Short mmCIF file of C-alpha atoms in Angstrom, two decimals:
data_model
loop_
_atom_site.label_atom_id
_atom_site.label_comp_id
_atom_site.label_asym_id
_atom_site.label_seq_id
_atom_site.Cartn_x
_atom_site.Cartn_y
_atom_site.Cartn_z
CA MET A 1 6.05 198.19 224.25
CA VAL A 2 7.15 201.24 226.23
CA GLY A 3 7.47 203.17 222.98
CA GLY A 4 3.91 202.27 222.06
CA LEU A 5 2.70 203.47 225.45
CA MET A 6 4.55 206.77 225.09
CA ILE A 7 3.19 207.33 221.58
CA ALA A 8 -0.33 206.71 222.83
CA THR A 9 0.03 209.17 225.71
CA ALA A 10 2.70 211.79 224.89
CA GLY A 11 3.13 211.66 221.10
CA TRP A 12 5.69 210.05 218.84
CA ARG A 13 8.46 212.57 219.55
CA SER A 14 8.58 211.42 223.16
CA VAL A 15 10.11 208.07 222.23
CA PHE A 16 13.47 209.69 221.51
CA TRP A 17 13.80 210.60 225.18
CA LEU A 18 14.06 206.88 225.93
CA ASN A 19 17.68 207.06 224.76
CA VAL A 20 18.66 209.44 227.57
CA PRO A 21 18.09 207.22 230.64
CA VAL A 22 19.32 204.17 228.72
CA ALA A 23 22.58 205.94 227.83
CA VAL A 24 23.06 207.21 231.40
CA ALA A 25 22.48 203.72 232.80
CA ALA A 26 24.89 202.20 230.27
CA VAL A 27 27.65 204.64 231.21
CA ALA A 28 27.08 204.15 234.94
CA LEU A 29 27.06 200.35 234.68
CA SER A 30 30.14 200.37 232.45
CA LEU A 31 32.12 202.47 234.91
CA ARG A 32 31.00 200.32 237.81
CA CYS A 33 31.11 196.79 236.38
CA LEU A 34 33.63 196.69 233.53
CA PRO A 35 37.31 196.38 234.48
CA ALA A 36 39.71 198.92 233.08
CA ASP A 37 41.82 197.64 230.21
CA ALA A 38 45.28 196.60 231.22
CA ARG A 39 48.09 198.61 229.75
CA PRO A 40 49.28 196.97 226.52
CA ALA A 41 52.59 195.27 226.91
CA ARG A 42 55.37 197.22 225.25
CA THR A 43 57.17 195.51 222.47
CA ARG A 44 60.89 195.06 222.82
CA ARG A 45 62.90 197.74 221.12
CA THR A 46 66.51 198.52 220.64
CA PRO A 47 67.81 201.11 223.11
CA LEU A 48 67.26 204.68 222.01
CA SER A 49 70.27 206.78 221.23
CA PRO A 50 70.92 209.79 223.49
CA GLY A 51 68.64 212.69 222.67
CA SER A 52 66.31 210.62 220.44
CA ARG A 53 62.56 210.30 220.98
CA PRO A 54 60.36 207.26 220.52
CA ARG A 55 58.17 207.49 217.44
CA SER A 56 54.46 207.73 218.13
CA ARG A 57 51.88 206.00 215.97
CA LYS A 58 49.70 208.38 214.02
CA GLY A 59 46.03 207.97 213.30
CA ASP A 60 44.24 207.51 209.99
CA PRO A 61 42.27 210.72 209.33
CA MET A 62 41.90 210.06 205.61
CA GLY A 63 40.48 206.61 206.27
CA GLN A 64 38.07 208.02 208.84
CA VAL A 65 36.75 210.67 206.45
CA LEU A 66 36.37 208.23 203.57
CA ALA A 67 34.64 205.65 205.79
CA VAL A 68 32.17 208.23 207.13
CA VAL A 69 31.40 209.64 203.67
CA GLY A 70 31.02 206.17 202.16
CA LEU A 71 28.79 204.70 204.86
CA VAL A 72 26.63 207.82 205.26
CA SER A 73 26.13 208.05 201.49
CA LEU A 74 25.23 204.35 201.28
CA ALA A 75 22.83 204.53 204.23
CA GLY A 76 21.28 207.76 202.95
CA GLY A 77 20.72 206.31 199.49
CA LEU A 78 19.13 203.19 200.93
CA ASN A 79 16.83 205.17 203.22
CA GLU A 80 15.67 207.43 200.38
CA ALA A 81 15.23 204.56 197.91
CA GLY A 82 12.08 203.38 199.66
CA THR A 83 10.28 206.70 199.04
CA ARG A 84 11.98 208.25 196.01
CA GLY A 85 12.60 205.03 194.08
CA TRP A 86 15.80 203.21 193.21
CA THR A 87 16.30 205.23 190.00
CA SER A 88 15.97 208.64 191.64
CA PRO A 89 18.91 210.96 190.74
CA LEU A 90 19.46 211.67 194.44
CA VAL A 91 19.56 207.96 195.28
CA LEU A 92 21.88 207.12 192.38
CA SER A 93 24.17 210.03 193.27
CA ALA A 94 24.36 208.84 196.89
CA PHE A 95 25.18 205.30 195.78
CA GLY A 96 27.83 206.58 193.37
CA LEU A 97 29.48 208.77 196.01
CA GLY A 98 29.37 205.92 198.52
CA ALA A 99 30.95 203.48 196.06
CA VAL A 100 33.77 205.90 195.19
CA ALA A 101 34.45 206.75 198.83
CA LEU A 102 34.49 203.12 199.98
CA THR A 103 36.72 202.09 197.06
CA ALA A 104 39.15 204.88 197.95
CA PHE A 105 38.92 203.81 201.61
CA ALA A 106 39.94 200.26 200.71
CA ALA A 107 42.90 201.55 198.68
CA VAL A 108 44.07 203.84 201.48
CA GLU A 109 43.82 201.08 204.08
CA ARG A 110 45.85 198.67 201.94
CA ALA A 111 48.55 201.28 201.43
CA LEU A 112 48.70 202.19 205.11
CA GLU A 113 48.91 198.57 206.20
CA ALA A 114 51.83 198.00 203.84
CA ARG A 115 53.61 201.06 205.21
CA ALA A 116 52.85 200.14 208.81
CA ALA A 117 54.60 196.82 208.31
CA ALA A 118 57.72 198.76 207.32
CA ASP A 119 57.90 201.68 209.76
CA GLY A 120 54.88 201.37 212.08
CA ARG A 121 54.28 205.12 212.03
CA ARG A 122 50.64 205.13 210.95
CA ALA A 123 48.12 202.33 211.57
CA PRO A 124 45.15 201.82 209.23
CA LEU A 125 41.67 202.35 210.62
CA LEU A 126 40.63 198.92 209.28
CA PRO A 127 43.49 196.51 208.48
CA PRO A 128 42.50 194.60 205.32
CA SER A 129 44.46 191.59 206.57
CA LEU A 130 41.62 190.88 209.02
CA PHE A 131 39.50 189.66 206.12
CA ARG A 132 42.08 187.04 205.20
CA SER A 133 40.60 185.00 208.02
CA ARG A 134 37.73 182.97 206.59
CA ALA A 135 36.00 182.86 209.97
CA PHE A 136 36.19 186.64 210.40
CA ALA A 137 34.94 187.46 206.90
CA ALA A 138 32.12 184.89 207.09
CA THR A 139 30.95 186.10 210.50
CA ALA A 140 30.96 189.75 209.38
CA ALA A 141 28.79 188.72 206.43
CA VAL A 142 26.46 186.87 208.81
CA GLY A 143 26.03 190.11 210.78
CA LEU A 144 24.86 191.90 207.65
CA LEU A 145 22.50 189.09 206.63
CA ILE A 146 20.75 188.70 209.99
CA SER A 147 20.09 192.43 210.34
CA LEU A 148 18.91 192.66 206.74
CA GLY A 149 16.36 189.92 207.33
CA TYR A 150 15.23 190.55 210.88
CA TYR A 151 15.04 194.34 211.04
CA GLY A 152 13.64 194.59 207.53
CA ILE A 153 10.79 192.26 208.51
CA LEU A 154 10.38 193.97 211.89
CA PHE A 155 9.78 197.24 210.03
CA LEU A 156 7.12 195.63 207.84
CA THR A 157 5.43 193.76 210.69
CA THR A 158 4.99 197.04 212.56
CA LEU A 159 3.16 198.41 209.53
CA TYR A 160 1.29 195.14 209.10
CA PHE A 161 -0.23 195.19 212.57
CA GLN A 162 -1.12 198.88 212.47
CA GLN A 163 -2.16 199.45 208.86
CA GLU A 164 -3.48 196.07 207.81
CA ARG A 165 -4.86 194.82 211.12
CA GLY A 166 -5.84 198.14 212.72
CA PHE A 167 -3.78 197.68 215.91
CA SER A 168 -2.87 200.75 217.95
CA ALA A 169 0.78 201.62 218.61
CA LEU A 170 0.58 200.11 222.10
CA ALA A 171 -1.18 196.96 220.84
CA THR A 172 1.49 196.61 218.14
CA GLY A 173 4.22 196.84 220.78
CA LEU A 174 2.52 194.09 222.76
CA ALA A 175 2.06 191.98 219.61
CA LEU A 176 5.78 192.20 218.81
CA LEU A 177 6.86 191.47 222.38
CA PRO A 178 7.20 187.68 221.80
CA SER A 179 9.78 188.46 219.12
CA VAL A 180 11.84 191.31 220.57
CA GLY A 181 11.69 189.83 224.07
CA MET A 182 13.56 186.71 223.04
CA GLY A 183 16.83 188.23 224.20
CA LEU A 184 15.97 187.26 227.77
CA PRO A 185 16.00 183.47 227.23
CA ALA A 186 18.51 183.61 224.35
CA ALA A 187 21.44 184.88 226.44
CA PRO A 188 21.55 182.05 229.03
CA LEU A 189 20.70 179.49 226.35
CA PHE A 190 23.62 180.65 224.22
CA SER A 191 25.96 180.57 227.21
CA ARG A 192 25.12 176.96 228.00
CA ILE A 193 25.48 175.77 224.40
CA SER A 194 28.60 177.74 223.48
CA ALA A 195 30.42 176.55 226.61
CA ARG A 196 30.33 173.04 225.14
CA THR A 197 30.41 173.61 221.39
CA GLY A 198 31.88 177.03 220.73
CA PRO A 199 29.98 179.86 218.99
CA TYR A 200 29.41 178.33 215.56
CA VAL A 201 26.94 175.61 216.54
CA PRO A 202 24.49 178.02 218.24
CA MET A 203 25.06 180.49 215.40
CA ALA A 204 24.02 177.93 212.78
CA ALA A 205 21.12 176.75 214.97
CA GLY A 206 19.86 180.30 215.40
CA LEU A 207 20.05 180.95 211.67
CA VAL A 208 18.13 177.77 210.84
CA LEU A 209 15.48 178.64 213.44
CA GLY A 210 15.19 182.13 212.01
CA THR A 211 14.83 180.74 208.50
CA LEU A 212 11.88 178.63 209.60
CA GLY A 213 10.38 181.59 211.42
CA PHE A 214 10.46 183.81 208.35
CA LEU A 215 8.78 181.08 206.33
CA GLY A 216 6.01 181.24 208.93
CA TRP A 217 5.26 184.81 207.79
CA LEU A 218 4.12 183.38 204.46
CA LEU A 219 0.85 182.59 206.29
CA ALA A 220 0.20 186.25 207.04
CA GLY A 221 -2.98 187.70 205.59
CA ASP A 222 -5.57 190.38 206.26
CA ARG A 223 -7.41 188.19 208.79
CA THR A 224 -4.80 185.70 209.95
CA PRO A 225 -5.39 184.89 213.65
CA TYR A 226 -2.62 186.22 215.86
CA PRO A 227 -1.80 182.79 217.41
CA VAL A 228 -0.95 181.52 213.92
CA LEU A 229 1.83 184.13 213.74
CA LEU A 230 3.28 183.38 217.16
CA PHE A 231 5.72 180.78 215.84
CA ALA A 232 7.06 183.24 213.27
CA LEU A 233 7.47 185.94 215.92
CA ILE A 234 9.17 183.71 218.49
CA ALA A 235 11.39 181.82 216.05
CA THR A 236 12.71 184.92 214.27
CA GLY A 237 13.35 186.77 217.54
CA LEU A 238 15.11 183.86 219.23
CA GLY A 239 17.06 182.96 216.09
CA GLN A 240 18.25 186.51 215.48
CA THR A 241 19.30 187.12 219.07
CA MET A 242 21.13 183.82 219.46
CA THR A 243 22.91 184.38 216.15
CA ALA A 244 23.94 187.91 217.10
CA LEU A 245 25.38 186.73 220.42
CA ALA A 246 27.25 183.86 218.80
CA ALA A 247 28.53 185.97 215.91
CA THR A 248 29.82 188.67 218.25
CA ALA A 249 31.84 186.07 220.15
CA ALA A 250 33.03 184.40 216.95
CA VAL A 251 34.18 187.57 215.20
CA ILE A 252 36.26 188.61 218.23
CA ASP A 253 37.75 185.11 218.55
CA ALA A 254 38.67 185.14 214.86
CA ALA A 255 40.60 188.42 215.15
CA PRO A 256 44.05 188.81 216.69
CA ALA A 257 44.13 190.00 220.28
CA SER A 258 45.26 193.48 219.28
CA GLY A 259 42.37 193.80 216.82
CA ALA A 260 39.45 192.73 219.02
CA GLY A 261 38.05 196.26 219.20
CA ILE A 262 38.29 196.72 215.45
CA ALA A 263 36.68 193.32 214.88
CA ALA A 264 33.70 194.20 217.10
CA ALA A 265 33.33 197.54 215.31
CA VAL A 266 33.35 195.89 211.88
CA PHE A 267 30.67 193.46 212.99
CA HIS A 268 28.38 196.18 214.32
CA VAL A 269 28.86 198.34 211.22
CA SER A 270 27.94 195.37 209.05
CA ARG A 271 24.78 194.90 211.12
CA GLN A 272 23.81 198.56 210.80
CA THR A 273 24.40 198.40 207.05
CA GLY A 274 22.25 195.28 206.84
CA SER A 275 19.45 197.03 208.74
CA ALA A 276 19.48 199.96 206.31
CA ILE A 277 19.44 197.62 203.31
CA GLY A 278 16.63 195.50 204.74
CA VAL A 279 14.35 198.42 205.59
CA ALA A 280 14.87 200.07 202.21
CA LEU A 281 14.57 196.86 200.19
CA PHE A 282 11.56 195.43 201.99
CA GLY A 283 9.87 198.83 202.09
CA THR A 284 10.18 198.96 198.32
CA PHE A 285 8.68 195.46 198.03
CA ALA A 286 5.72 196.52 200.18
CA THR A 287 4.96 199.58 198.06
CA THR A 288 5.46 198.02 194.63
CA ALA A 289 3.81 194.61 195.13
CA ALA A 290 0.18 193.88 194.30
CA GLY A 291 -0.72 194.42 197.97
CA PHE A 292 0.96 194.98 201.30
CA THR A 293 0.65 191.35 202.40
CA ALA A 294 2.09 190.24 199.06
CA GLY A 295 5.09 192.48 199.68
CA LEU A 296 5.38 191.13 203.22
CA ARG A 297 5.43 187.55 201.97
CA LEU A 298 8.03 188.36 199.32
CA SER A 299 10.18 190.09 201.94
CA ALA A 300 9.80 187.11 204.28
CA GLY A 301 11.07 184.83 201.52
CA VAL A 302 14.11 187.06 200.97
CA ALA A 303 14.75 187.19 204.73
CA ALA A 304 14.55 183.39 204.94
CA ALA A 305 17.07 183.14 202.09
CA ALA A 306 19.40 185.58 203.86
CA PHE A 307 19.30 183.53 207.08
CA ALA A 308 19.78 180.28 205.15
CA ALA A 309 22.84 181.75 203.41
CA GLY A 310 24.13 182.82 206.82
CA ALA A 311 23.70 179.27 208.12
CA LEU A 312 25.89 177.96 205.31
CA LEU A 313 28.54 180.59 206.08
CA ALA A 314 28.45 179.68 209.77
CA LEU A 315 28.88 175.98 209.03
CA THR A 316 31.77 176.73 206.67
CA ALA A 317 33.51 178.97 209.18
CA GLY A 318 32.90 176.45 211.97
CA ARG A 319 34.56 173.65 210.03
CA GLY A 320 37.63 175.80 209.54
CA THR A 321 37.97 176.57 213.23
CA ARG A 322 37.33 173.04 214.45
CA ALA A 323 40.34 171.89 212.46
CA ARG A 324 42.54 173.85 214.91
CA PRO A 325 42.54 172.32 218.43
CA SER A 326 41.84 174.90 221.11
CA VAL A 327 43.60 172.96 223.89
CA ASP A 328 46.79 170.99 224.19
CA PRO A 329 45.88 167.37 223.35
CA ARG A 330 48.23 166.19 226.12
#
C-alpha cells in the first residue's frame, strides 16, 4: 500500500528507498532485542603436545562459489524465461550453467563432509546429511512450493487489478491488503496452535486453507466484483503466512543444534527459488494463454496443486516426528 502511494506521488524508483529505513530498523531492533549467542561449548580434546597449535576449521570457498553461480544462473534463467521464452539460447545456457554448477556443488559438499568426519579441518557449506532427515527435506520442499504458488499468483494479481480492472497502483495496493496483511493475525494464531500441537498441524492447516483460496481465483474475470475475490485474497494470505511461520520452526527443529543456522538458510533459499520459479512460470502462462484471465486461472490451479502437495508433505513429516516423544513419559 505504501509502495502504491509512493508510485503515485514520487515515481516507481522511489519504492526502492523503502528498504533503507526498514534495514536500519531491523539492525537497531536486532542489536537491542536479540541476545548475543552464547559461546559454543568446546569439545573435549586430548592435551596438546608442547609447541603444537590447535587446528582451525577452514571454510568452503569452492562450495560458496559454486552455490552462487548455480543459484544466480537458475534465477536469471527463470526471470528471463518469461520475456525471452523457455527455448531462448540465453535461458537454456543459464539453465545449463546452473545445473552444472549445482551438480558440482553437491559433489564438493559430499566430499567435504566425508573428509570433515575424518579430520574436521574443513566444514562443508551445506552438509548433505541434513537431507537424510525426512522432516527437514519435506519442510524445505514446502518452502519452495508455498513461495512458488503465493508469490507467483501475487505477481499476476497485481497485473490483474491494474491491467484488466484498470486500478491505479495505490488502489491495487489497497486491494491486495487483505492478503498481504494476514501476517498480523497469523503470528498470534500460529503461536496458540503450535504451543499445543507442534508446527506440523498449523502447517498442514495453512496449506489446505491456501489451496482453497487459490481455487477461489478460478472465479476471476474481467468484471468479477471485488467482494467475490475477498475469500481468495484472505485465504491465500493467511494460509501462506501461517505455513511459512510453521515451516520455519519445523525446519530448525528438524536440524541438529549446531546446524540451526544452516537449516534456516536452506529454507529461505528454497523460498526465494520458489518465488523465481512461480513468477517466471505464471508469467509465461499469462502471456501464452488465450487471455490474461485464462492464464490467471491456469496459474491458480497450479498454485493450488503446489499447496496441496505441500499439505501431503507436511502430514508425512508430522507423522514421522510424532512417533518420537518430545518429553519423558514418566
